[in-house]
CSV table of C-alpha atoms in Angstrom, one decimal:
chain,number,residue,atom,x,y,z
A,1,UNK,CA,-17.3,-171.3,78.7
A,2,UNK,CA,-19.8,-169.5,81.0
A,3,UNK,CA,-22.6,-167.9,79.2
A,4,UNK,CA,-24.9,-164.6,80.8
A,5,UNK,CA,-28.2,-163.6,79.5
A,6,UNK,CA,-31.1,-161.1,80.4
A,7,UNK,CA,-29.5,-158.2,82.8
A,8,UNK,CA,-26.4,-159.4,83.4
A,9,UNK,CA,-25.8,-159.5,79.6
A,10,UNK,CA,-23.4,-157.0,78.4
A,11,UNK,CA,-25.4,-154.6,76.0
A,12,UNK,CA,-23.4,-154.3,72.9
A,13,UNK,CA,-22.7,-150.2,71.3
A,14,UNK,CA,-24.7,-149.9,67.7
A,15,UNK,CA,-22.1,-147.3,66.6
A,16,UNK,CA,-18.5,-148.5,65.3
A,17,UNK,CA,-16.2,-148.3,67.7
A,18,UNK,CA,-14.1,-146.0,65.6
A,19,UNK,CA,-16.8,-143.7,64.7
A,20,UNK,CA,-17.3,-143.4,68.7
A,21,UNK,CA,-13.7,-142.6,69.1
A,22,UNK,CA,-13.7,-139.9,66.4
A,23,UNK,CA,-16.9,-138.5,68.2
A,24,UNK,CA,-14.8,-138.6,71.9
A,25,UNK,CA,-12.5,-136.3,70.2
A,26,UNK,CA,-14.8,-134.0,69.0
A,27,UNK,CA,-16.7,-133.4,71.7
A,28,UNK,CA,-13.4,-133.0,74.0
A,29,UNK,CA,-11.7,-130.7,71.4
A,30,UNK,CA,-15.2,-128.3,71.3
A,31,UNK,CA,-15.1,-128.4,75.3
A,32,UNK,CA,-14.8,-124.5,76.4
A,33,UNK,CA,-12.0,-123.4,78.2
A,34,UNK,CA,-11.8,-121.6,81.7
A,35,UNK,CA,-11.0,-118.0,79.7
A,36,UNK,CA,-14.1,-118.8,77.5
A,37,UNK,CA,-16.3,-119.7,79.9
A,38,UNK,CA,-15.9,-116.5,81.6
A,39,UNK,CA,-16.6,-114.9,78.7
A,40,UNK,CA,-19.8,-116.4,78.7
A,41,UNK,CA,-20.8,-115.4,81.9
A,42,UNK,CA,-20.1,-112.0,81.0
A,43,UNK,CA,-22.2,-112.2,77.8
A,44,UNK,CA,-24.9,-113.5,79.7
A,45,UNK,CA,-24.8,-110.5,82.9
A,46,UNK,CA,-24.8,-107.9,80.1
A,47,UNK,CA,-27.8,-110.0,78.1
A,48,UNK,CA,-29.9,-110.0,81.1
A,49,UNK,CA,-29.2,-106.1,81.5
A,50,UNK,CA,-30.0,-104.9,78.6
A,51,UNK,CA,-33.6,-107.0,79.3
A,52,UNK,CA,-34.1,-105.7,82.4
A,53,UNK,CA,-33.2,-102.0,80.6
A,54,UNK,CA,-36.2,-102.8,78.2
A,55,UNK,CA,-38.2,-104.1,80.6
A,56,UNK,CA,-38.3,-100.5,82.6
A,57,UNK,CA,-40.9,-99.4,79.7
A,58,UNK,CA,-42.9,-102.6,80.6
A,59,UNK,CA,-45.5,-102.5,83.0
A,60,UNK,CA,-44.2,-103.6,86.8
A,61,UNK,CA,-45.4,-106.4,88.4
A,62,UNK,CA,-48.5,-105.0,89.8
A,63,UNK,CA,-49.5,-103.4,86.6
A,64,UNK,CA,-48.0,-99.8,86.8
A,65,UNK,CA,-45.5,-98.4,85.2
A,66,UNK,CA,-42.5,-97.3,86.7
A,67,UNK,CA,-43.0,-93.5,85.6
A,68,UNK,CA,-45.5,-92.5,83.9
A,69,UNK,CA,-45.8,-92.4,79.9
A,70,UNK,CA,-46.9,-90.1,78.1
A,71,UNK,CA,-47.6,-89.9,74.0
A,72,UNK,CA,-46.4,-87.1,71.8
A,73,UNK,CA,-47.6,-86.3,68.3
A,74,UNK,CA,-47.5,-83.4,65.9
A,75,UNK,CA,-49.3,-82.0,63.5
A,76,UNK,CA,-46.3,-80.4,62.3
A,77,UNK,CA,-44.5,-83.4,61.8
A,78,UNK,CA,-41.4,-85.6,63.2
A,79,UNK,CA,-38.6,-82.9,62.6
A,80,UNK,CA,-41.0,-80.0,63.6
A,81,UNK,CA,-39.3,-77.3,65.8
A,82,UNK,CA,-42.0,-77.6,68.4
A,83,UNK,CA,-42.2,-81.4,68.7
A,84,UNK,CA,-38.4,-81.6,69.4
A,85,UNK,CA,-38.8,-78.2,71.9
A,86,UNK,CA,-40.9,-80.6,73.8
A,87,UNK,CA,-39.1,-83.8,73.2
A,88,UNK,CA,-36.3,-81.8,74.7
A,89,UNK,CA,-38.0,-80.2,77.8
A,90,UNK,CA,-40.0,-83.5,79.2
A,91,UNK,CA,-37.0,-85.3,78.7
A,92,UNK,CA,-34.5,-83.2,81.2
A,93,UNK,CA,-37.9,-83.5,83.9
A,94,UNK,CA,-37.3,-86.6,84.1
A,95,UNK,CA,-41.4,-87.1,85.4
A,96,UNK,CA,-42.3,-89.6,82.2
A,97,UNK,CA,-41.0,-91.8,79.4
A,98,UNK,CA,-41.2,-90.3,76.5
A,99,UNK,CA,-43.0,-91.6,73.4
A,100,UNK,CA,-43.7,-90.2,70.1
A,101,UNK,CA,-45.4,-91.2,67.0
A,102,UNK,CA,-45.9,-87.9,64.7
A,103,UNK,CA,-46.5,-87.8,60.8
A,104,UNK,CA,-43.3,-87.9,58.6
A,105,UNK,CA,-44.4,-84.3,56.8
A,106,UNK,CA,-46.1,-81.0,58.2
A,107,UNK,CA,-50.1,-81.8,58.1
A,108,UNK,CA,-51.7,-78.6,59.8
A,109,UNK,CA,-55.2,-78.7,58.3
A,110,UNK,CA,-56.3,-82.2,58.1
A,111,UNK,CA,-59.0,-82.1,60.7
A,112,UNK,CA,-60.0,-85.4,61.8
A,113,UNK,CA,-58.8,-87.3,58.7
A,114,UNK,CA,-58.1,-91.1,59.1
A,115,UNK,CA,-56.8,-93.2,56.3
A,116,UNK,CA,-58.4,-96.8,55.4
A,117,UNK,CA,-57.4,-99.6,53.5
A,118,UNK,CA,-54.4,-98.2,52.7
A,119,UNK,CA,-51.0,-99.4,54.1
A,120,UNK,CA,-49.2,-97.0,56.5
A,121,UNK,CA,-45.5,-97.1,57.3
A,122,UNK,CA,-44.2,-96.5,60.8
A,123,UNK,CA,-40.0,-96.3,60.8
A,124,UNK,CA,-38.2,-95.7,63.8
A,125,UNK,CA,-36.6,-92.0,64.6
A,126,UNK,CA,-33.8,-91.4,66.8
A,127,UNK,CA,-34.9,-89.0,69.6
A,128,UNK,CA,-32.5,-88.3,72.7
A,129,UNK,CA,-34.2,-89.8,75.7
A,130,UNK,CA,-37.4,-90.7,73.6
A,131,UNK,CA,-38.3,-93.7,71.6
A,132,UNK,CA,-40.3,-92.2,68.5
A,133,UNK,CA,-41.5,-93.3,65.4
A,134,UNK,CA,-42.7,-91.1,62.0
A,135,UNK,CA,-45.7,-92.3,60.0
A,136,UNK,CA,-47.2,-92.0,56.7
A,137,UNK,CA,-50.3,-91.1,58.2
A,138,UNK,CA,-52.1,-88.4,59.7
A,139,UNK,CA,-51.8,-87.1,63.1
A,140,UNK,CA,-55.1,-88.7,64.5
A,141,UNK,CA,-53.8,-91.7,62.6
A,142,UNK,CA,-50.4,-91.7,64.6
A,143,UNK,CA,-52.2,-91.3,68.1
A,144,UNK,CA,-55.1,-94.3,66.9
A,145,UNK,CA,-51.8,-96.6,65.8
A,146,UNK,CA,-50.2,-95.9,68.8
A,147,UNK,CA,-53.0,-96.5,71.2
A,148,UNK,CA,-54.1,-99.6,69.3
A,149,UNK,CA,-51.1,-101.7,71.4
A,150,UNK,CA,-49.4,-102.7,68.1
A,151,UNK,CA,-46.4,-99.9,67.6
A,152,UNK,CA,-45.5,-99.6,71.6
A,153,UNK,CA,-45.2,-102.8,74.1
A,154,UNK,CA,-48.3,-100.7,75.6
A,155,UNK,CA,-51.7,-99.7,74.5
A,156,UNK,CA,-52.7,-96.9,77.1
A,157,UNK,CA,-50.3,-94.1,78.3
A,158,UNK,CA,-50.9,-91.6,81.1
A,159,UNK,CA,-51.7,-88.9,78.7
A,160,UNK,CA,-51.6,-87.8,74.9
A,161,UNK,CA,-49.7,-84.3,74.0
A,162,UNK,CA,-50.5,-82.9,70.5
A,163,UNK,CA,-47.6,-80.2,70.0
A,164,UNK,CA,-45.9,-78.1,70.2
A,165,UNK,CA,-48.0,-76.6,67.2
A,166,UNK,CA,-48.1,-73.8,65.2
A,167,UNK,CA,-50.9,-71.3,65.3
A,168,UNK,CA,-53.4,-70.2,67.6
A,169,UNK,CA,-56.3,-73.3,67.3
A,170,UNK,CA,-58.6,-70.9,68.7
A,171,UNK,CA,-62.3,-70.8,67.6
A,172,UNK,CA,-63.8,-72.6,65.3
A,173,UNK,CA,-60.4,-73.7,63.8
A,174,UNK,CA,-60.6,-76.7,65.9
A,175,UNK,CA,-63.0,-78.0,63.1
A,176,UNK,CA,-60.1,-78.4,61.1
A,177,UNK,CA,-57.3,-78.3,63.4
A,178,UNK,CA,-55.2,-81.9,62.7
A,179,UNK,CA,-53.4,-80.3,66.6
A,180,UNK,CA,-56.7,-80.6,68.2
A,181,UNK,CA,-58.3,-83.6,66.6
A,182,UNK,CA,-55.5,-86.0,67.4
A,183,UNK,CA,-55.6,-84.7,71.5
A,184,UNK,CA,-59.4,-85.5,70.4
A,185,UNK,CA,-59.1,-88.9,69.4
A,186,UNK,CA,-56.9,-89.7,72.5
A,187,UNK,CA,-60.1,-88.8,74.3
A,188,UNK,CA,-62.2,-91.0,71.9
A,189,UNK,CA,-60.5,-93.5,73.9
A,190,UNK,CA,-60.5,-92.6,77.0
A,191,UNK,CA,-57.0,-91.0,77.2
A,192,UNK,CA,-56.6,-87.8,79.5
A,193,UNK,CA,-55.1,-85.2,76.3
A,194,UNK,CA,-53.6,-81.9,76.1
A,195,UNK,CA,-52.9,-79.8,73.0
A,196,UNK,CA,-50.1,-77.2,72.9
A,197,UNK,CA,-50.3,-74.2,70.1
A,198,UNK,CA,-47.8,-71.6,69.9
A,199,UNK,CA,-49.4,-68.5,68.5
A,200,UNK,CA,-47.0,-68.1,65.6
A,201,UNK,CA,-46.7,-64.3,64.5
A,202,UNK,CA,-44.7,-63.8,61.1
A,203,UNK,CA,-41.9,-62.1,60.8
A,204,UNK,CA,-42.0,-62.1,65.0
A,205,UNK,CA,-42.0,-65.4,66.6
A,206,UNK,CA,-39.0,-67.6,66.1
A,207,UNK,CA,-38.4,-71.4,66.4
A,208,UNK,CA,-36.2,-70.8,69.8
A,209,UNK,CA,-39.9,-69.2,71.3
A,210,UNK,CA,-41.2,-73.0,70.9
A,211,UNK,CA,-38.4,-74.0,74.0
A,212,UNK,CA,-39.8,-70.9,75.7
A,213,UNK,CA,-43.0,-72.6,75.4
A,214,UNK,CA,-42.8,-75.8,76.6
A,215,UNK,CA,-41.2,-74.2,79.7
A,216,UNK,CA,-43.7,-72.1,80.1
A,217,UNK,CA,-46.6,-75.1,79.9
A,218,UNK,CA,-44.4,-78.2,81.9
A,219,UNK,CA,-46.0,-77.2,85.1
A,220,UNK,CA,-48.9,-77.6,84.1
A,221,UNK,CA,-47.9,-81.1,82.3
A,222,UNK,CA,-46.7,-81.8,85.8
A,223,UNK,CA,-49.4,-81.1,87.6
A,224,UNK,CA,-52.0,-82.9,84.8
A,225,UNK,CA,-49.8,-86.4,85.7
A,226,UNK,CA,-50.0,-85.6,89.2
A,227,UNK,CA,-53.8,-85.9,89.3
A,228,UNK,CA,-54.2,-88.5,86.9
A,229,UNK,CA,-52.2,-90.9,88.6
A,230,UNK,CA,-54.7,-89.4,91.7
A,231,UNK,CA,-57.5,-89.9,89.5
A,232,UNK,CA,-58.7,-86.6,89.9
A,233,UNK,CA,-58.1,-85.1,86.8
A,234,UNK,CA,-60.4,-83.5,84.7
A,235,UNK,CA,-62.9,-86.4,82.8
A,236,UNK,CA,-65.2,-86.2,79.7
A,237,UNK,CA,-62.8,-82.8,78.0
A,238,UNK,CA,-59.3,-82.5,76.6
A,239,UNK,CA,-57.0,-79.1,77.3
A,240,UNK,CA,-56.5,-76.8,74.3
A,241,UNK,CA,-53.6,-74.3,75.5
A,242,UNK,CA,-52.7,-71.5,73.6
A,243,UNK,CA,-49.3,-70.1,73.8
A,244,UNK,CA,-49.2,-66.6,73.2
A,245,UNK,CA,-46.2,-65.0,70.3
A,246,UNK,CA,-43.8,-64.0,73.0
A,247,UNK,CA,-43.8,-67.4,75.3
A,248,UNK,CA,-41.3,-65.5,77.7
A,249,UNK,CA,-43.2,-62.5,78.4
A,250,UNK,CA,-46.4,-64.3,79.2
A,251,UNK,CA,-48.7,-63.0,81.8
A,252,UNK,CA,-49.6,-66.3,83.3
A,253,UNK,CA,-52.4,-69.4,82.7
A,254,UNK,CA,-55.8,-68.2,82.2
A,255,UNK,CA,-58.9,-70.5,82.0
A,256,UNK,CA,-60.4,-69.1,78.6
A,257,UNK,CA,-63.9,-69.9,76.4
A,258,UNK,CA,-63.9,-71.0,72.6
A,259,UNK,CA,-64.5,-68.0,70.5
A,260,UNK,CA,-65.9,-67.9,67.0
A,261,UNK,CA,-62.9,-67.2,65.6
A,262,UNK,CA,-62.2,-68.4,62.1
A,263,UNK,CA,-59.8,-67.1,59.7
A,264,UNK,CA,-60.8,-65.9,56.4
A,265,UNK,CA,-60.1,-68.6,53.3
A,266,UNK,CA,-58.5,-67.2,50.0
A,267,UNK,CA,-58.7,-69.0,46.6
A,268,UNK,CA,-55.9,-68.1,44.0
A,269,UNK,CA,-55.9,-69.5,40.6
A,270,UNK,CA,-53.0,-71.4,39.7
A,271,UNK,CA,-51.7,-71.1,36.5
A,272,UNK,CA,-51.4,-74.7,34.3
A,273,UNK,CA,-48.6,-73.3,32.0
A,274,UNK,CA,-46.0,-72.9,34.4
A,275,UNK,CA,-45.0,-73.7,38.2
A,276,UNK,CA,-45.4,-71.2,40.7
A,277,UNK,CA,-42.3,-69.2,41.9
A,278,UNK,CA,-40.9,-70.0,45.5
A,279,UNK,CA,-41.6,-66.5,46.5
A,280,UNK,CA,-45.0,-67.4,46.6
A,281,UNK,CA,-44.6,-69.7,48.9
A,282,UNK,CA,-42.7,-67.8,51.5
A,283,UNK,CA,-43.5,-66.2,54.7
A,284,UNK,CA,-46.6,-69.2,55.1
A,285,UNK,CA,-44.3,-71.9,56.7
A,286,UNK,CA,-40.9,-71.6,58.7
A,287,UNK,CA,-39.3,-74.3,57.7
A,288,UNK,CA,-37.6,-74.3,53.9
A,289,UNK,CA,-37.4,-77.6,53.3
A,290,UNK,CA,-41.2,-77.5,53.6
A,291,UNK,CA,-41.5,-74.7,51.0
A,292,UNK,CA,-39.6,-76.7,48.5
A,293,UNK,CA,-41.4,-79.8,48.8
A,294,UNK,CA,-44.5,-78.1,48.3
A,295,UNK,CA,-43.1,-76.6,45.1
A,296,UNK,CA,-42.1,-79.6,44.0
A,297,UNK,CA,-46.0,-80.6,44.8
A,298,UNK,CA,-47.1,-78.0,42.7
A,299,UNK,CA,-44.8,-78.1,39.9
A,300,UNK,CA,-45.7,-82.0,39.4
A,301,UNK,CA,-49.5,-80.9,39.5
A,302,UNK,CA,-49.3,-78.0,36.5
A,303,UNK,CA,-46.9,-80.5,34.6
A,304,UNK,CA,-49.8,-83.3,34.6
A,305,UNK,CA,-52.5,-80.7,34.3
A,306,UNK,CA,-50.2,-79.8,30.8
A,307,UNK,CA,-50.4,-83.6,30.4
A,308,UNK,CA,-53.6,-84.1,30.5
A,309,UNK,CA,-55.3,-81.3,29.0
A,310,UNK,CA,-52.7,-82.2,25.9
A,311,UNK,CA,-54.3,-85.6,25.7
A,312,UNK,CA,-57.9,-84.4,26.5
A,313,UNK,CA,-58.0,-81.3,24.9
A,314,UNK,CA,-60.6,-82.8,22.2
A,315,UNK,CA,-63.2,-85.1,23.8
A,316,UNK,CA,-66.4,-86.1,21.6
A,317,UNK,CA,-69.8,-86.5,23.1
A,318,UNK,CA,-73.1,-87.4,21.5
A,319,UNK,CA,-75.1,-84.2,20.8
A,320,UNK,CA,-78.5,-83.3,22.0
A,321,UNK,CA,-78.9,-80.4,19.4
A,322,UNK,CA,-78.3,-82.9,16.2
A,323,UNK,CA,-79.5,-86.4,16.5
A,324,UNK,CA,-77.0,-88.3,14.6
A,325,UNK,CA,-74.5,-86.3,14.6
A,326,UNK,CA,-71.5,-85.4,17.2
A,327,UNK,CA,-70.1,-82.8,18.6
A,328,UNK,CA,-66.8,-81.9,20.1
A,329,UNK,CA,-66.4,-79.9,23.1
A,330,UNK,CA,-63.0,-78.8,25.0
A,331,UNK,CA,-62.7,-80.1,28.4
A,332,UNK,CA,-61.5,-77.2,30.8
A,333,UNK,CA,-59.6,-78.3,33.6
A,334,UNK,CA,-58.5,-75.5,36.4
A,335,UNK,CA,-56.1,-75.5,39.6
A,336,UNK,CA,-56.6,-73.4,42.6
A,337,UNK,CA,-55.0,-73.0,46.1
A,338,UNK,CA,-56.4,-72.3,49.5
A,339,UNK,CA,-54.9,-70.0,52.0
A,340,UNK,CA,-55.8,-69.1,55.2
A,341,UNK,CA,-56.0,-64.9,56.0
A,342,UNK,CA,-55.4,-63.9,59.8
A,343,UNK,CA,-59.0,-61.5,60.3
A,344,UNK,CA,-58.9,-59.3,63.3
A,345,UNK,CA,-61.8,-59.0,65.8
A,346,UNK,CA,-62.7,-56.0,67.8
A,347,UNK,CA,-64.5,-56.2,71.3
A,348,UNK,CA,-64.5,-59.6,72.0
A,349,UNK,CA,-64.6,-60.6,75.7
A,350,UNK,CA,-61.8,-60.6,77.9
A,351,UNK,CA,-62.3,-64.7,78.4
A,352,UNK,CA,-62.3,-65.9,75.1
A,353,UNK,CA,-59.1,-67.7,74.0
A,354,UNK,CA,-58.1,-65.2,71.2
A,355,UNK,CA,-58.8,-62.0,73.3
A,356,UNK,CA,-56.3,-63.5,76.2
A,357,UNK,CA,-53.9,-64.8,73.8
A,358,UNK,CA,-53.4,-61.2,72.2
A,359,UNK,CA,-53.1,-60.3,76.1
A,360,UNK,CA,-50.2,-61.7,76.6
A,361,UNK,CA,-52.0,-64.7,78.8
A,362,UNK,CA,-51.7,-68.6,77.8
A,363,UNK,CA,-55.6,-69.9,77.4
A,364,UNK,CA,-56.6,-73.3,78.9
A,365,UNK,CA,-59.8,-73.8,76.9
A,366,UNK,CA,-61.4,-77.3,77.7
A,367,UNK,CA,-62.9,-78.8,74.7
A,368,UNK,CA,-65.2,-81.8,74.8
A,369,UNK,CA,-65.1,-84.6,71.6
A,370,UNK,CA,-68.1,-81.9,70.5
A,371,UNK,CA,-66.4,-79.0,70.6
A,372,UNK,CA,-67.2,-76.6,74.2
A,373,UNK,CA,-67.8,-78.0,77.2
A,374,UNK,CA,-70.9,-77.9,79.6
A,375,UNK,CA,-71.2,-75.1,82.7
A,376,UNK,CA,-70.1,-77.6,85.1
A,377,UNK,CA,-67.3,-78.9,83.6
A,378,UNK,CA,-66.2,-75.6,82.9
A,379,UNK,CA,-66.4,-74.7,86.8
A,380,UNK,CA,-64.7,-78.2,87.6
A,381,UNK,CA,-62.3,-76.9,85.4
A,382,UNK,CA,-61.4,-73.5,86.6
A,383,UNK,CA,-61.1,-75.1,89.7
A,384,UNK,CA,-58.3,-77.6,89.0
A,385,UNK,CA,-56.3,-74.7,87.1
A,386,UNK,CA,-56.6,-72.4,90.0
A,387,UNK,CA,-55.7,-75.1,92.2
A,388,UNK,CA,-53.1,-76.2,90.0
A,389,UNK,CA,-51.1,-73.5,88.5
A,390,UNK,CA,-51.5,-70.1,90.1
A,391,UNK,CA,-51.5,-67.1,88.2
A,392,UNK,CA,-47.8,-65.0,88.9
A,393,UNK,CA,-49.4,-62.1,91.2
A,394,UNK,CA,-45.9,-59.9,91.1
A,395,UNK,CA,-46.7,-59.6,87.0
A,396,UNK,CA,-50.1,-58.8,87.3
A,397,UNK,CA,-48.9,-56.2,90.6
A,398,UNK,CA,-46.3,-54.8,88.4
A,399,UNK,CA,-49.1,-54.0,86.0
A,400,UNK,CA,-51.0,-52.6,88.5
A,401,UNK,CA,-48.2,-50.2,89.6
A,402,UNK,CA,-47.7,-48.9,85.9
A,403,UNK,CA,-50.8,-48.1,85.4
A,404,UNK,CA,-51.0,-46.2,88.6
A,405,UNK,CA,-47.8,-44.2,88.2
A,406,UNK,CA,-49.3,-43.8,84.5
A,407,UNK,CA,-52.1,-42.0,85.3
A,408,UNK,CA,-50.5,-39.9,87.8
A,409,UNK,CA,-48.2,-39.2,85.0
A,410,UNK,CA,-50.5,-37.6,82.8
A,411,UNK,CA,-52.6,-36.5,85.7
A,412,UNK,CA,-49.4,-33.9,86.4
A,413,UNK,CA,-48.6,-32.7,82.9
A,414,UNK,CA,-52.4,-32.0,82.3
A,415,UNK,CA,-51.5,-28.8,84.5
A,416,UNK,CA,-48.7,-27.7,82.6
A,417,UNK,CA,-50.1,-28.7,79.4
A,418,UNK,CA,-53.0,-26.2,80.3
């Protein structure tokens, strides 16, 4: 009997031969058919779709963006009127992707708050056309979070819009203007920024005037991305623009100067024995869902100013009158609430961003991190609006014309009058 050895030796299978049957049979029954292979294929076209669909928000191979993206916040919050009438308006341009990361509540007055060491919570919002998110920050927060590169699969859009927002922003309200401050901290980092404030009149401006608005300011949102991605727009000074209360009937863009503007504060007392009606509440927001969550606010703050004047009322101290001997004193605890009163000014000049917002006009004002800019960016300025957005001549004709036929008017009852 012939023996082999070394290569020619037959290598003998480890496994059981039956365990390597049962395998076979396994592995043939698991074998995909023609119809699921198919399948498959399909599955795997629409997979690499839907990447390439997410991958139109990603920078292209050189390192630009197929359109241009720009940032939207609100000081008014996610389910603000005007945020949506922009939303809504820079959507059906189709010029940019839309992004938006706006506070979950209404925080007007919050100036340029940030919050520290405390956790904030970003959860996604369905916007049409948009991807947004609401935060439990404040609007400078949304704008820092979303520049940071951490919320969006970028870290540096085109350009930063805080609005649409409600009130004028004119003056010295900047100083506490959440609106502006969050368009400012875009230009902290080096963001071109624009914010957008509806002049909002009680009892005469409506939320459909917010649309009117962003129609009336999308050409010059165009013609902002236009230059930037020249590189000529404006450096070093972020855009406040003023809407005025009838967005439809405006007169036209008008480069405009920071007044001194500020409105009057008012202090009321608020009473610790028992929440404050709703009435009080009404006429100083639009929305009523805002009005009752700040009654609720309230109502929670007189029940545990009831609480804890109950279990303070009696506090002892030492005495300096007496040595030896204490004393006991009443601890007085009481609750107030700020309000903001419209003041009116008389003779103020025909530039300054109040005067031409009562004039029917929509003020450009550039700001600077500081608050008004130098002389020559002002001039550089006025020289990209004009060259940007004209003024509409046939309005300002039409005026012309009335006051004409006006004075001739009066000029030929005088006569008769006589």
């Amino acid at each position: 009997m012939e023996s082999t050895s070394g290569e020619d030796a037959p290598k003998r299978n480890p496994l059981p031969s039956a365990l390597v049957s049962n395998l076979q049979s396994v592995l043939a029954a698991r074998r995909p058919s023609a119809a699921e292979v198919s399948t498959a294929a399909t599955a795997s076209e629409a997979e690499a779709e839907a990447q390439e669909a997410e991958a139109s928000d990603a920078p292209a191979g050189d390192g630009t963006p197929a359109r241009p993206i720009v940032l939207l916040t609100c000081a008014g919050g996610i389910r603000s009127a005007g945020l949506a009438a922009l939303v809504d308006a820079l959507v059906a341009a189709g010029r940019c992707d839309v992004h938006v990361c706006a506070p979950e509540s209404d925080k007007q007055a919050c100036g340029h708050s940030i919050t520290i060491r405390e956790t904030i919570a970003a959860s996604s919002v369905d916007f049409t056309g948009a991807k947004a998110f609401e935060t439990s920050g404040t609007p400078v927060d949304c704008v820092s979070l979303a520049l940071s590169g951490r919320l969006f699969p970028w870290s540096s859009p085109a350009l930063v819009i805080s609005g649409i927002n409600t009130g004028s922003n004119c003056g010295y309200e900047m100083f506490h203007s959440s609106a502006i401050a969050a368009a400012r901290e875009a230009l902290v980092y080096g963001v071109p920024s624009i914010a957008i404030s509806l002049n909002w009149k009680k009892d005469e401006t409506k939320d459909s005037d917010f649309k009117d608005a962003a129609q009336a300011c999308l050409p010059l949102i165009n013609a902002a991305l236009d230059d930037i991605e020249k590189g000529t727009f404006l450096r070093g000074c972020l855009l406040n623009i003023g809407v005025p209360s009838a967005p439809s009937a405006n007169k036209g863009f008008k480069l405009t100067k920071q007044s001194g503007y500020s409105p009057a504060q008012s202090w009321e007392a608020v009473s610790t024995s028992r929440p404050l009606s709703a009435t009080h509440f009404m006429g100083m927001h639009q929305s009523l869902g805002i009005q009752l969550a700040q009654l609720g606010k309230d109502a929670s703050a007189a029940g545990a100013a009831r609480r804890v004047s109950a279990q303070r009322k009696a506090v002892e101290v030492e005495s300096v009158a007496a040595a030896g001997k204490q004393e006991i004193r009443e601890v007085v605890k009481k609750l107030f609430r700020a309000e903001f009163v419209e003041k009116r000014y008389e003779g103020l000049d025909e530039d300054i961003d109040l005067r031409a917002l009562e004039n029917g006009f929509i003020s450009v004002t550039p700001l600077n991190v500081h608050g008004q800019v130098e002389l020559e960016i002002g001039a550089t300025a006025s020289d990209w609006l004009s060259a940007a957005v004209s003024l509409d001549k046939e309005k300002v004709a039409a005026s012309a014309t009335a006051d004409q036929q006006d004075v001739a008017a009066e000029e030929k009852e005088a006569p008769s009058a006589a």
